[in-house]
Structure formats: structure tokens, C-alpha cells
Short mmCIF file of C-alpha atoms in Angstrom, two decimals:
data_model
loop_
_atom_site.label_atom_id
_atom_site.label_comp_id
_atom_site.label_asym_id
_atom_site.label_seq_id
_atom_site.Cartn_x
_atom_site.Cartn_y
_atom_site.Cartn_z
CA MET A 1 -23.27 10.49 -209.65
CA LYS A 2 -26.65 11.02 -211.27
CA ARG A 3 -26.76 9.96 -214.90
CA VAL A 4 -29.39 10.00 -217.60
CA LEU A 5 -29.04 7.82 -220.67
CA LEU A 6 -30.39 9.12 -223.95
CA ALA A 7 -31.48 6.38 -226.38
CA PHE A 8 -30.96 7.48 -229.99
CA PHE A 9 -34.01 8.61 -231.85
CA SER A 10 -34.03 11.04 -234.76
CA ILE A 11 -37.09 13.14 -234.27
CA VAL A 12 -39.17 16.28 -234.16
CA ILE A 13 -42.65 17.48 -232.85
CA MET A 14 -45.28 20.16 -231.96
CA ALA A 15 -48.38 22.07 -233.27
CA CYS A 16 -51.07 24.56 -234.55
CA SER A 17 -54.73 24.51 -236.17
CA VAL A 18 -57.23 24.18 -239.18
CA GLU A 19 -60.65 22.41 -239.71
CA ASN A 20 -62.48 19.09 -239.33
CA GLY A 21 -62.52 16.41 -242.00
CA PHE A 22 -60.45 16.19 -245.17
CA PRO A 23 -59.88 19.84 -246.19
CA GLN A 24 -60.58 20.81 -249.78
CA ASN A 25 -57.75 23.32 -249.79
CA GLN A 26 -54.71 21.39 -248.68
CA PRO A 27 -51.84 23.47 -247.26
CA THR A 28 -48.38 23.48 -248.78
CA VAL A 29 -45.39 22.04 -246.94
CA LYS A 30 -44.18 25.58 -246.31
CA GLU A 31 -47.49 26.51 -244.69
CA ILE A 32 -47.47 23.37 -242.54
CA PHE A 33 -43.93 23.95 -241.29
CA ARG A 34 -44.66 27.62 -240.62
CA LYS A 35 -47.60 26.72 -238.39
CA VAL A 36 -45.58 24.10 -236.51
CA LEU A 37 -42.80 26.62 -235.86
CA LYS A 38 -45.30 29.30 -234.84
CA HIS A 39 -46.35 27.19 -231.90
CA TRP A 40 -42.90 27.65 -230.38
CA ASP A 41 -43.05 31.44 -230.40
CA PRO A 42 -44.52 31.88 -226.87
CA ILE A 43 -42.28 29.22 -225.26
CA ASN A 44 -38.91 30.41 -223.98
CA ASP A 45 -38.30 27.70 -221.41
CA TYR A 46 -40.11 25.01 -219.44
CA THR A 47 -39.71 22.34 -216.79
CA VAL A 48 -41.86 19.19 -216.63
CA ASP A 49 -42.00 15.97 -214.62
CA SER A 50 -42.03 12.70 -216.50
CA GLN A 51 -42.70 9.08 -215.64
CA ILE A 52 -41.05 6.57 -217.95
CA ILE A 53 -42.02 2.95 -218.49
CA VAL A 54 -39.73 0.79 -220.61
CA ASP A 55 -41.00 -2.30 -222.42
CA ILE A 56 -38.03 -4.10 -224.00
CA PRO A 57 -38.10 -7.91 -224.45
CA GLY A 58 -35.72 -9.63 -222.08
CA ILE A 59 -35.05 -6.52 -219.98
CA ARG A 60 -36.79 -5.64 -216.73
CA MET A 61 -36.69 -2.02 -215.61
CA PRO A 62 -38.61 -0.24 -212.85
CA LYS A 63 -40.65 2.87 -213.58
CA MET A 64 -38.37 5.88 -213.85
CA ARG A 65 -38.95 9.54 -213.05
CA VAL A 66 -37.08 12.30 -214.88
CA LYS A 67 -37.38 16.06 -214.50
CA ILE A 68 -36.84 17.81 -217.83
CA TYR A 69 -35.49 21.34 -218.23
CA PHE A 70 -35.56 23.11 -221.60
CA LYS A 71 -34.47 26.55 -222.73
CA LYS A 72 -34.38 28.05 -226.21
CA PRO A 73 -32.88 27.43 -228.61
CA ASP A 74 -31.79 23.87 -227.75
CA LYS A 75 -30.63 23.61 -224.14
CA VAL A 76 -31.82 20.45 -222.38
CA TYR A 77 -31.02 19.05 -218.95
CA LEU A 78 -32.48 15.82 -217.57
CA LYS A 79 -32.43 15.18 -213.85
CA ALA A 80 -33.00 11.67 -212.51
CA ARG A 81 -32.06 9.38 -209.69
CA GLY A 82 -29.75 6.65 -210.93
CA PHE A 83 -30.34 5.74 -214.58
CA ALA A 84 -33.17 6.43 -216.98
CA ILE A 85 -33.80 5.83 -220.66
CA PHE A 86 -35.17 8.84 -222.53
CA PRO A 87 -35.45 9.41 -226.30
CA LYS A 88 -32.98 12.02 -227.49
CA ASN A 89 -34.91 15.21 -228.37
CA GLY A 90 -38.03 13.29 -227.43
CA MET A 91 -39.79 16.27 -225.83
CA GLY A 92 -40.04 18.48 -228.86
CA PRO A 93 -38.79 19.61 -232.22
CA ASP A 94 -35.62 21.45 -232.90
CA PRO A 95 -37.04 24.37 -234.93
CA ARG A 96 -33.75 24.75 -236.78
CA ARG A 97 -33.99 21.15 -237.96
CA LEU A 98 -37.48 21.73 -239.29
CA GLN A 99 -36.23 24.73 -241.23
CA LYS A 100 -33.46 22.64 -242.76
CA TRP A 101 -35.85 19.84 -243.63
CA GLU A 102 -38.35 22.06 -245.42
CA LYS A 103 -36.42 22.08 -248.70
CA ASN A 104 -36.37 18.26 -248.76
CA ALA A 105 -40.00 17.77 -247.73
CA ARG A 106 -42.99 16.90 -249.89
CA PHE A 107 -46.71 16.60 -249.26
CA ALA A 108 -47.61 12.90 -249.54
CA GLY A 109 -51.39 13.23 -249.27
CA MET A 110 -53.98 12.41 -246.63
CA ASP A 111 -54.03 9.52 -244.17
CA THR A 112 -56.00 8.44 -241.11
CA LEU A 113 -54.68 8.10 -237.55
CA ARG A 114 -56.72 7.26 -234.43
CA GLY A 115 -59.86 7.54 -236.52
CA HIS A 116 -59.37 11.08 -237.81
CA PRO A 117 -57.71 12.59 -240.89
CA VAL A 118 -54.08 13.66 -240.90
CA TYR A 119 -51.73 15.31 -243.35
CA HIS A 120 -48.78 13.14 -244.37
CA VAL A 121 -45.47 14.88 -245.08
CA ILE A 122 -42.31 13.00 -246.08
CA VAL A 123 -38.80 14.39 -245.59
CA GLU A 124 -35.95 12.83 -247.55
CA ALA A 125 -32.99 13.26 -245.24
CA ASN A 126 -29.31 12.60 -245.55
CA GLN A 127 -26.43 13.59 -243.31
CA PRO A 128 -22.76 12.54 -243.06
CA GLY A 129 -22.17 9.29 -241.20
CA VAL A 130 -25.87 8.36 -241.06
CA PRO A 131 -27.67 5.96 -243.45
CA LEU A 132 -30.21 7.45 -245.87
CA TYR A 133 -33.58 7.82 -244.21
CA GLN A 134 -37.09 9.18 -244.58
CA VAL A 135 -39.00 11.03 -241.89
CA HIS A 136 -42.79 10.63 -242.11
CA LEU A 137 -44.76 13.34 -240.30
CA TYR A 138 -48.48 12.88 -239.59
CA LEU A 139 -50.31 16.10 -238.59
CA SER A 140 -53.88 16.59 -237.47
CA THR A 141 -55.94 18.51 -240.02
CA LYS A 142 -57.81 20.12 -237.14
CA THR A 143 -54.96 21.31 -234.93
CA PHE A 144 -51.77 20.85 -237.01
CA LEU A 145 -50.26 18.98 -234.08
CA ILE A 146 -47.74 16.40 -235.17
CA GLU A 147 -49.36 13.22 -233.94
CA LYS A 148 -46.86 10.71 -235.24
CA ILE A 149 -43.31 10.67 -236.55
CA LYS A 150 -41.86 7.60 -238.19
CA THR A 151 -38.23 7.46 -239.30
CA VAL A 152 -37.33 4.72 -241.78
CA TYR A 153 -33.67 4.04 -242.56
CA SER A 154 -32.20 2.43 -245.66
CA ASN A 155 -30.71 -0.34 -243.50
CA ARG A 156 -34.24 -1.54 -242.59
CA ARG A 157 -34.32 0.12 -239.19
CA PHE A 158 -37.29 2.19 -238.13
CA MET A 159 -38.25 4.33 -235.15
CA SER A 160 -41.52 6.07 -234.37
CA LEU A 161 -43.07 8.44 -231.86
CA LYS A 162 -46.75 8.97 -231.18
CA PHE A 163 -48.01 11.98 -229.24
CA ARG A 164 -51.04 13.00 -227.22
CA TYR A 165 -51.36 16.63 -226.14
CA LYS A 166 -53.01 18.94 -223.67
CA LYS A 167 -53.54 22.69 -223.79
CA LEU A 168 -51.93 25.13 -221.36
CA LYS A 169 -52.93 28.78 -220.91
CA LYS A 170 -55.72 28.24 -223.48
CA THR A 171 -53.37 28.58 -226.45
CA ILE A 172 -50.25 26.43 -225.98
CA TRP A 173 -50.25 22.72 -226.80
CA VAL A 174 -47.74 20.48 -225.01
CA PRO A 175 -47.26 16.69 -225.05
CA LYS A 176 -48.89 14.77 -222.20
CA GLU A 177 -48.00 11.30 -223.46
CA ILE A 178 -45.29 10.06 -225.83
CA VAL A 179 -44.88 6.49 -227.06
CA ALA A 180 -41.46 5.89 -228.59
CA SER A 181 -40.80 2.58 -230.32
CA PHE A 182 -38.04 1.15 -232.46
CA GLU A 183 -37.21 -2.01 -234.35
CA LEU A 184 -34.10 -3.24 -236.12
CA ARG A 185 -34.99 -5.49 -239.02
CA SER A 186 -31.43 -6.04 -240.21
CA THR A 187 -29.23 -8.83 -238.89
CA LYS A 188 -26.47 -6.43 -237.87
CA MET A 189 -26.76 -3.50 -235.47
CA ASP A 190 -25.01 -0.46 -236.79
CA SER A 191 -22.91 1.79 -234.62
CA ILE A 192 -25.73 4.28 -234.13
CA MET A 193 -28.21 1.92 -232.48
CA ASN A 194 -25.49 -0.12 -230.80
CA LYS A 195 -24.85 2.71 -228.38
CA PHE A 196 -26.67 5.10 -226.15
CA GLN A 197 -25.83 8.67 -226.97
CA PRO A 198 -24.36 10.89 -224.19
CA ASN A 199 -26.64 13.67 -223.05
CA ARG A 200 -25.73 17.30 -223.60
CA THR A 201 -24.64 17.79 -220.04
CA GLY A 202 -22.01 15.07 -220.44
CA GLY A 203 -23.60 13.12 -217.61
CA SER A 204 -24.22 9.80 -219.33
CA ARG A 205 -22.14 6.90 -220.50
CA ILE A 206 -22.19 4.93 -223.74
CA PHE A 207 -23.57 1.41 -223.41
CA LYS A 208 -24.10 -1.37 -225.96
CA MET A 209 -27.73 -2.20 -226.66
CA PRO A 210 -28.36 -5.98 -226.71
CA PHE A 211 -31.94 -5.62 -227.97
CA LYS A 212 -33.47 -5.10 -231.41
CA LYS A 213 -36.89 -3.71 -230.56
CA GLY A 214 -38.70 -2.02 -227.74
CA THR A 215 -41.13 0.66 -226.61
CA VAL A 216 -40.73 3.54 -224.17
CA TYR A 217 -43.84 5.16 -222.65
CA ILE A 218 -43.44 8.71 -221.34
CA TYR A 219 -46.14 10.45 -219.26
CA LEU A 220 -45.73 14.18 -218.61
CA LYS A 221 -47.25 16.49 -216.01
CA ASN A 222 -46.62 19.62 -213.92
CA TYR A 223 -45.45 21.86 -216.75
CA LYS A 224 -43.99 25.23 -215.76
CA LEU A 225 -43.57 27.63 -218.69
CA ASN A 226 -41.34 30.69 -219.06
CA THR A 227 -39.94 30.85 -215.54
CA GLY A 228 -36.61 32.33 -216.68
CA LEU A 229 -34.39 29.27 -216.27
CA LYS A 230 -30.75 30.20 -215.70
CA ASP A 231 -28.03 29.01 -218.09
CA SER A 232 -26.16 27.50 -215.15
CA ILE A 233 -28.76 24.73 -214.97
CA PHE A 234 -27.55 23.41 -218.31
CA GLU A 235 -23.82 23.57 -217.59
CA LYS A 236 -21.90 20.32 -217.39
CA LYS A 237 -22.41 18.62 -214.04
CA LYS A 238 -19.43 17.02 -212.34
#
């Protein structure tokens, strides 16, 4: 039976636009989040092919290929031969999560990433059963694309995602490359990172993770937008 493993990452992503350099009139957090959410308006569903390369010390894995299906608001199905590691929610933001985070977010100033200026927004997050954590969002001042997300937990664990994008249909930005990395700095692995999370289709198992750091490279191509994906695609596969 085909299975896809989802490695746990708490994340979000996506985009919009502004001007070059460090802007004199800096946007509010509300304005930033509104522009990120606006990018999702024309996207109802998509499919995309991905190639995944895993770099984890002590573990050798071949290149993996996964076909990703998405439909609003949060339906995801991953199709692969055998096993594959893929960051949970790694393809894009959950707009509802962004809306919930807005009240706990603050503008932290300007920063630089890949040689150009970015806005830095920090979200103080807390949810039952999960250690306290901060989500750091880095957005291009030119496009409002989220270029990096770094999640730092109170138990000295951190995870990050870096994005590169391409434009489809002249107006829609989509990720073309994602680099997901994580590191556990504590001596004990908590129950969250000790296990792979089952995917939404129920097609994966839970496995213990014997490693404390690693990087997953995801390359994306052949996007197909708004083809009217049927709900049956996302039903539990037996």
C-alpha cells in the first residue's frame, strides 16, 4: 500500500507586493496578513509534482517523487510510490491559522535575507499540548512573499523553511523550491518530534525519529491550477 510520511513542522507561507529598499511607511501587521491572504483568493485547487531530497546525518535515502493535491480550504492528498518524507503543511499556509495568529503578532522591524530587505513579524503562539513557541516570518518588502519561516520552541527546538517562488498566469506566485530544516538542541526528544504525524488521508504510519537535525529539499514543477479537483481524491485510501 502506498504511504506518505509527514514529518512534523509547524508552518505557514505565501505572498503579495510593495516597493524596493527599506520602505519609509512600514505596513502594520494587519496590512501584511491581509496581503498574504489576498494571494490565496484566485486559488481554489492545484496539483504539482515534487522531487524531494533528504539530508539527515546517518540516514541514506534516495530521491523521492510526490504528487501533491490541494483543495480549499485545507484538503491535501500526497501520492507517492513507497515512502516519502514531506513537511506537514509544507506547501502553503493555512489561511485560517494566519487569521488566528494575527492577534498575537507584532512587527519586529526590518531585516536582510539573501541580500535584500525583509519585514520581520513575530507571532507568540501557544496551544494545548504543545510547548510555547515563536513563529518568525520574514517577508520581502518588494513582493510580500514570505521568504522564510522560523519556529523556535521553549524546549530549545527550532524548525525553519525557506522559499523561492515563480509566477504563474502573470499574477499568482507559487513556491518552486522549499528548504525545510530542523534541529533539536535539547537532550531529550519530546513526543512531537519523536514521531512522524499521520497524513490526512490516514495513509501513513507513526515512526520514531532517531535523528536530531536534518534538511529536506523540495523542488516543485508542473503546477495545474483550478482544475476542479473532486472531493473523492481526498477521501481515505484503503
